[in-house]
C-alpha angles and dihedrals in degrees: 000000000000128000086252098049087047089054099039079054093055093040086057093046088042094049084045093055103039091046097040091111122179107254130202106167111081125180110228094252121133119252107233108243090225092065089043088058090040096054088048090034084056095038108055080076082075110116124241136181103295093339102283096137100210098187126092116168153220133223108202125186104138094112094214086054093053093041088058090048088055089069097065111085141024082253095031101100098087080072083068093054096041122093090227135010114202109214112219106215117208120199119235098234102128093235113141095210088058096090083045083063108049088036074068101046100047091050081045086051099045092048093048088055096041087058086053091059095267139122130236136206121181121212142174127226101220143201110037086256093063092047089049085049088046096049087048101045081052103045094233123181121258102263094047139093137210103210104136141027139180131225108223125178139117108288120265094223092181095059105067098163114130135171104280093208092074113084120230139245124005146289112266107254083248088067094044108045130059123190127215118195 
C-alpha cells in the first residue's frame, strides 16, 4: 500500500468517526433486511475480551413490538419512531468486560450503517425489570440479555429537533488528554 493510499484510508475512518451523530428523526422508510446482515456480517470481526463474543441480535420491525420496547427506559421512546430497532443481546456470563464488548460492537454496527447512508441512535433498556419485559416481549433465549438496543432508519433531514438539555460539540483534546513521562 502507498503512503497516499494509507492516508486517503485514515481520512475515510477518520470522516466516518467524527461525522457518526446520534440520530432520532427516521423517515418511515423500510430498512432493507440485506444492510442489516452485512453490518452484523461486518461487525462480528469486532473484537471482544478473549474472543468470547458475547453479543447475539435482534432485528425488530414489527411496529407493536417497537412501540413496546419503547416503553422500556426513561430514553427508550425513539425505539417506538425507528423502522427497525436492532436488540443488542448481551450474554449472561458475569463477566465484567462483557458491556465493554458490546459497547464495541454497537459503535462497530452504527458505523458500518452510517457508511450505508443510515442513522443510528443507541439506547439502554433500565432498570432489570425492563431488561426481564424486554427479554419476554422478544422471546430471548434464557442466558441473554436485552440491554441495549439501536434506532436505525434513513434521516429525516427535515426534522432537526433535538433534546435541548444535551450540550453541544466536544472537549478540546487538551481537556481530554493527560501525559505521563
Amino acid at each position: 500500500m502507498s503512503d497516499s493510499q494509507a492516508v486517503d484510508d485514515f481520512a475515510a475512518v477518520d470522516a466516518a468517526v467524527a461525522t457518526l451523530r446520534s440520530v432520532r428523526h427516521f423517515l418511515p422508510n423500510p430498512v432493507p433486511r440485506v444492510i442489516i446482515e452485512q453490518a452484523v456480517d461486518v461487525a462480528r470481526w469486532t473484537g471482544s475480551a478473549r474472543n468470547r463474543q458475547p453479543w447475539r441480535f435482534v432485528a425488530v420491525t414489527d411496529p407493536r413490538l417497537r412501540a413496546g420496547l419503547s416503553r422500556l427506559g426513561d430514553y427508550a421512546q425513539l425505539l417506538g419512531r425507528a423502522p427497525l430497532v436492532l436488540v443488542l443481546l448481551s450474554q449472561d456470563n458475569g463477566y465484567t468486560d462483557t458491556e465493554f464488548d458490546l459497547g464495541r460492537i454497537a459503535q462497530s454496527i452504527c458505523l458500518v450503517v452510517h457508511d450505508r447512508g443510515l442513522g443510528t441512535c443507541l439506547t439502554t433498556l433500565h432498570p432489570d425489570e425492563n431488561v426481564r419485559e424486554a427479554a419476554e416481549l422478544l422471546g430471548v433465549p434464557d442466558g441473554w440479555l436485552p440491554r441495549h438496543a439501536i434506532a436505525l432508519g434513513y434521516t429525516d433531514a427535515d426534522n432537526h429537533r433535538s433534546p435541548t438539555a444535551v450540550p453541544r460539540g466536544r472537549l478540546p483534546v487538551s481537556e481530554l488528554l493527560t501525559w505521563v513521562p
